[in-house]
Amino acid sequence: DSGVTQTPKHLITATGQRVTLRCSPRSGDLSVYWYQQSLDQGLQFLIQYYNGEERAKGNILERFSAQQFPDLHSELNLSSLELGDSALYFCASSVLGAVNEQFFGPGTRLTVL
Amino acid sequence: AQTVTQSQPEMSVQEAETVTLSCTYDTSESDYYLFWYKQPPSRQMILVIRQEAYKQQNATENRFSVNFQKAAKSFSLKISDSQLGDAAMYFCAATTSGTYKYIFGTGTRLKVLA
């Protein structure tokens, strides 16, 4: 158990819908990262927050947005969902910046039908 | 731009034998960090080993060690005395202190044969 929690574990929805994925980092970790892993693919970095502020952006679609709240939990919002958005979405946290070890949550499996 | 390349989509090793997984990277930064992550069938991402670029000594964690060749931009993972529980996808990753972005390779699936 990494100490990072993600809800829900599974999510099934239809094209065109909007969903919110939630992540709670380990106690004391200020940085949160979001990744997308499509079937049998590597991890694509989406976005990073540090203490409530966006720190780095990767290949995140405009239909996706994220935020980190004052209690440091983070949410990833995915809208106008397409079949290709079906993937495993990971959240990771670390104490400070990127050079620290990232601890990964168990992931949220999103299926878009 | 930073890139990480894993050229071996799949590898097999006999139980108790040694296997080496390859990774090459490219970055123009001088301050960077390299990682190997393991993803078993449970899909949980687990850090295996980490290497700071400024350290010349290769990192070691029990049966796992790296061969860090800075000039060649190579970062391979050696697993000694392979165990059935080592069967997983292994991802190489890189980040720099300035970008805060992690770049992952496409992964190598390791099969351990009994």
CSV table of C-alpha atoms in Angstrom, one decimal:
chain,number,residue,atom,x,y,z
A,1,ASP,CA,0.0,0.0,0.0
A,2,SER,CA,1.6,3.2,-1.2
A,3,GLY,CA,-0.6,5.5,0.9
A,4,VAL,CA,-2.0,7.2,-2.2
A,5,THR,CA,-5.7,6.6,-2.7
A,6,GLN,CA,-7.8,6.9,-5.8
A,7,THR,CA,-11.5,6.7,-6.3
A,8,PRO,CA,-13.4,5.2,-7.9
A,9,LYS,CA,-11.5,2.0,-8.8
A,10,HIS,CA,-13.6,1.4,-11.9
A,11,LEU,CA,-15.8,3.8,-13.9
A,12,ILE,CA,-17.9,2.9,-16.9
A,13,THR,CA,-19.6,5.6,-18.8
A,14,ALA,CA,-20.8,6.6,-22.3
A,15,THR,CA,-19.3,8.8,-25.0
A,16,GLY,CA,-19.9,12.5,-24.5
A,17,GLN,CA,-20.2,12.2,-20.7
A,18,ARG,CA,-18.1,13.9,-18.0
A,19,VAL,CA,-16.4,12.2,-15.1
A,20,THR,CA,-14.3,13.2,-12.1
A,21,LEU,CA,-11.4,11.1,-10.8
A,22,ARG,CA,-10.2,11.8,-7.3
A,23,CYS,CA,-6.8,11.3,-5.7
A,24,SER,CA,-5.6,11.7,-2.1
A,25,PRO,CA,-1.8,11.9,-1.8
A,26,ARG,CA,0.3,10.4,0.9
A,27,SER,CA,0.3,12.4,4.2
A,28,GLY,CA,2.9,15.1,3.9
A,29,ASP,CA,3.3,14.9,0.1
A,30,LEU,CA,2.8,18.3,-1.6
A,31,SER,CA,3.1,17.2,-5.2
A,32,VAL,CA,0.4,15.3,-7.2
A,33,TYR,CA,0.9,13.9,-10.7
A,34,TRP,CA,-1.6,12.5,-13.1
A,35,TYR,CA,-0.9,9.9,-15.8
A,36,GLN,CA,-2.8,8.0,-18.4
A,37,GLN,CA,-2.0,4.4,-19.4
A,38,SER,CA,-3.8,3.1,-22.4
A,39,LEU,CA,-4.0,-0.7,-22.9
A,40,ASP,CA,-0.5,-2.2,-22.9
A,41,GLN,CA,1.1,1.2,-23.3
A,42,GLY,CA,3.5,3.2,-21.2
A,43,LEU,CA,2.5,6.0,-19.0
A,44,GLN,CA,1.7,9.4,-20.4
A,45,PHE,CA,2.3,12.3,-18.1
A,46,LEU,CA,-0.7,14.6,-18.0
A,47,ILE,CA,-0.2,17.2,-15.3
A,48,GLN,CA,1.5,18.0,-12.0
A,49,TYR,CA,0.4,20.2,-9.1
A,50,TYR,CA,2.5,21.4,-6.2
A,51,ASN,CA,0.8,22.7,-3.1
A,52,GLY,CA,-2.2,23.8,-5.1
A,53,GLU,CA,-0.5,25.3,-8.1
A,54,GLU,CA,0.0,23.8,-11.5
A,55,ARG,CA,3.7,23.0,-12.0
A,56,ALA,CA,4.0,21.1,-15.2
A,57,LYS,CA,1.8,20.1,-18.1
A,58,GLY,CA,2.3,17.1,-20.4
A,59,ASN,CA,0.1,15.7,-23.2
A,60,ILE,CA,-3.2,16.7,-21.5
A,61,LEU,CA,-6.1,17.3,-23.8
A,62,GLU,CA,-8.1,20.5,-23.6
A,63,ARG,CA,-11.2,18.3,-22.7
A,64,PHE,CA,-9.3,17.3,-19.5
A,65,SER,CA,-8.7,19.6,-16.5
A,66,ALA,CA,-7.3,19.1,-13.0
A,67,GLN,CA,-7.0,20.9,-9.8
A,68,GLN,CA,-5.4,20.5,-6.4
A,69,PHE,CA,-7.4,21.6,-3.4
A,70,PRO,CA,-6.2,23.3,-0.1
A,71,ASP,CA,-6.3,19.9,1.6
A,72,LEU,CA,-4.0,18.7,-1.2
A,73,HIS,CA,-6.3,16.2,-2.7
A,74,SER,CA,-6.6,16.4,-6.5
A,75,GLU,CA,-9.3,15.8,-9.0
A,76,LEU,CA,-9.0,15.1,-12.7
A,77,ASN,CA,-12.0,16.1,-14.8
A,78,LEU,CA,-12.5,14.4,-18.2
A,79,SER,CA,-15.3,15.8,-20.4
A,80,SER,CA,-16.8,15.0,-23.8
A,81,LEU,CA,-15.5,11.5,-23.4
A,82,GLU,CA,-14.5,9.5,-26.4
A,83,LEU,CA,-13.8,5.8,-26.8
A,84,GLY,CA,-10.1,6.5,-27.0
A,85,ASP,CA,-10.2,8.0,-23.5
A,86,SER,CA,-10.6,4.5,-22.1
A,87,ALA,CA,-7.5,3.9,-20.0
A,88,LEU,CA,-6.1,3.4,-16.6
A,89,TYR,CA,-5.5,6.8,-14.9
A,90,PHE,CA,-2.9,6.9,-12.2
A,91,CYS,CA,-2.3,9.5,-9.6
A,92,ALA,CA,1.1,9.7,-7.9
A,93,SER,CA,2.5,11.9,-5.1
A,94,SER,CA,5.8,13.0,-3.9
A,95,VAL,CA,7.2,15.1,-1.1
A,96,LEU,CA,8.5,17.9,-3.2
A,97,GLY,CA,9.4,18.1,-6.8
A,98,ALA,CA,10.0,15.6,-9.5
A,99,VAL,CA,13.3,14.3,-8.2
A,100,ASN,CA,11.7,12.7,-5.3
A,101,GLU,CA,10.4,9.2,-5.5
A,102,GLN,CA,6.8,9.1,-6.7
A,103,PHE,CA,4.3,6.9,-4.9
A,104,PHE,CA,1.6,5.7,-7.2
A,105,GLY,CA,-2.0,5.0,-6.4
A,106,PRO,CA,-3.8,1.9,-7.5
A,107,GLY,CA,-5.3,3.7,-10.5
A,108,THR,CA,-8.8,4.3,-11.8
A,109,ARG,CA,-9.9,2.2,-14.8
A,110,LEU,CA,-12.1,4.2,-17.1
A,111,THR,CA,-14.2,2.5,-19.7
A,112,VAL,CA,-16.0,4.6,-22.2
A,113,LEU,CA,-18.7,2.8,-24.2
B,1,ALA,CA,13.1,17.3,-25.5
B,2,GLN,CA,13.5,14.3,-23.2
B,3,THR,CA,13.0,10.8,-24.6
B,4,VAL,CA,13.2,7.4,-23.0
B,5,THR,CA,13.5,4.3,-25.2
B,6,GLN,CA,13.1,0.7,-24.3
B,7,SER,CA,13.8,-1.4,-27.3
B,8,GLN,CA,12.9,-4.8,-25.8
B,9,PRO,CA,9.1,-5.3,-25.8
B,10,GLU,CA,9.4,-8.7,-24.1
B,11,MET,CA,12.1,-10.7,-22.4
B,12,SER,CA,12.2,-14.1,-20.8
B,13,VAL,CA,14.5,-15.5,-18.1
B,14,GLN,CA,14.8,-18.8,-16.4
B,15,GLU,CA,14.1,-18.8,-12.7
B,16,ALA,CA,17.3,-18.2,-10.7
B,17,GLU,CA,19.1,-16.8,-13.7
B,18,THR,CA,20.1,-13.2,-14.5
B,19,VAL,CA,18.5,-10.9,-17.0
B,20,THR,CA,19.3,-7.4,-18.2
B,21,LEU,CA,16.6,-4.9,-19.4
B,22,SER,CA,17.8,-2.1,-21.6
B,23,CYS,CA,16.9,1.6,-21.6
B,24,THR,CA,18.4,4.5,-23.4
B,25,TYR,CA,17.5,8.1,-22.8
B,26,ASP,CA,18.2,11.5,-24.2
B,27,THR,CA,18.3,14.8,-22.4
B,28,SER,CA,20.2,18.0,-22.8
B,29,GLU,CA,20.0,18.6,-19.0
B,30,SER,CA,22.9,17.9,-16.8
B,31,ASP,CA,20.9,17.4,-13.6
B,32,TYR,CA,18.6,14.5,-14.2
B,33,TYR,CA,17.3,11.3,-12.5
B,34,LEU,CA,16.5,7.9,-13.8
B,35,PHE,CA,14.2,5.3,-12.4
B,36,TRP,CA,13.0,1.7,-13.0
B,37,TYR,CA,9.4,1.0,-12.1
B,38,LYS,CA,7.8,-2.5,-12.0
B,39,GLN,CA,4.1,-3.0,-12.9
B,40,PRO,CA,2.9,-6.5,-11.9
B,41,PRO,CA,-0.4,-7.9,-13.1
B,42,SER,CA,-2.1,-5.9,-10.3
B,43,ARG,CA,-1.2,-2.8,-12.3
B,44,GLN,CA,0.3,-1.2,-9.2
B,45,MET,CA,3.4,0.9,-10.1
B,46,ILE,CA,6.3,0.1,-7.8
B,47,LEU,CA,9.7,1.9,-7.7
B,48,VAL,CA,12.5,-0.7,-8.2
B,49,ILE,CA,15.6,1.5,-8.3
B,50,ARG,CA,16.7,5.1,-8.8
B,51,GLN,CA,19.9,6.7,-10.1
B,52,GLU,CA,21.0,10.3,-9.8
B,53,ALA,CA,23.0,11.4,-12.9
B,54,TYR,CA,25.6,13.1,-10.8
B,55,LYS,CA,26.5,9.9,-9.0
B,56,GLN,CA,29.0,7.7,-10.8
B,57,GLN,CA,28.4,4.7,-8.6
B,58,ASN,CA,25.7,2.4,-10.0
B,59,ALA,CA,22.6,2.0,-7.8
B,60,THR,CA,21.9,-1.4,-6.2
B,61,GLU,CA,18.8,-2.7,-4.3
B,62,ASN,CA,19.2,-6.3,-3.3
B,63,ARG,CA,18.9,-8.4,-6.4
B,64,PHE,CA,18.4,-5.3,-8.6
B,65,SER,CA,21.2,-3.2,-10.0
B,66,VAL,CA,21.8,-0.8,-12.8
B,67,ASN,CA,24.5,-0.2,-15.3
B,68,PHE,CA,24.5,3.5,-15.8
B,69,GLN,CA,26.6,4.6,-18.8
B,70,LYS,CA,26.3,8.3,-18.8
B,71,ALA,CA,28.3,9.0,-22.0
B,72,ALA,CA,26.2,6.4,-23.9
B,73,LYS,CA,23.0,7.6,-22.2
B,74,SER,CA,22.2,4.1,-21.2
B,75,PHE,CA,20.5,2.9,-18.1
B,76,SER,CA,20.0,-0.9,-18.0
B,77,LEU,CA,18.5,-2.9,-15.2
B,78,LYS,CA,20.0,-6.2,-14.1
B,79,ILE,CA,17.9,-8.7,-12.1
B,80,SER,CA,19.9,-11.4,-10.5
B,81,ASP,CA,18.5,-14.7,-9.2
B,82,SER,CA,15.2,-14.1,-10.9
B,83,GLN,CA,12.1,-15.1,-9.1
B,84,LEU,CA,8.6,-15.9,-10.3
B,85,GLY,CA,7.4,-12.7,-8.6
B,86,ASP,CA,9.7,-10.6,-10.8
B,87,ALA,CA,7.4,-11.3,-13.7
B,88,ALA,CA,5.9,-7.9,-14.6
B,89,MET,CA,6.1,-4.9,-17.0
B,90,TYR,CA,9.2,-2.8,-16.3
B,91,PHE,CA,9.3,0.8,-17.2
B,92,CYS,CA,12.3,3.0,-17.4
B,93,ALA,CA,11.7,6.7,-16.6
B,94,ALA,CA,13.6,9.9,-16.5
B,95,THR,CA,13.1,13.4,-15.1
B,96,THR,CA,15.1,16.5,-14.6
B,97,SER,CA,15.1,18.9,-11.7
B,98,GLY,CA,13.9,21.7,-13.9
B,99,THR,CA,10.9,20.2,-15.8
B,100,TYR,CA,9.1,18.3,-13.1
B,101,LYS,CA,7.9,16.0,-15.8
B,102,TYR,CA,8.5,12.3,-15.8
B,103,ILE,CA,9.0,10.6,-19.2
B,104,PHE,CA,8.4,6.9,-19.3
B,105,GLY,CA,9.5,4.3,-21.8
B,106,THR,CA,7.1,2.0,-23.5
B,107,GLY,CA,8.0,-0.9,-21.1
B,108,THR,CA,9.5,-4.4,-21.3
B,109,ARG,CA,7.4,-7.3,-20.3
B,110,LEU,CA,9.5,-9.8,-18.3
B,111,LYS,CA,8.5,-13.4,-18.2
B,112,VAL,CA,10.1,-15.7,-15.6
B,113,LEU,CA,10.1,-19.4,-16.5
B,114,ALA,CA,10.0,-22.1,-13.8
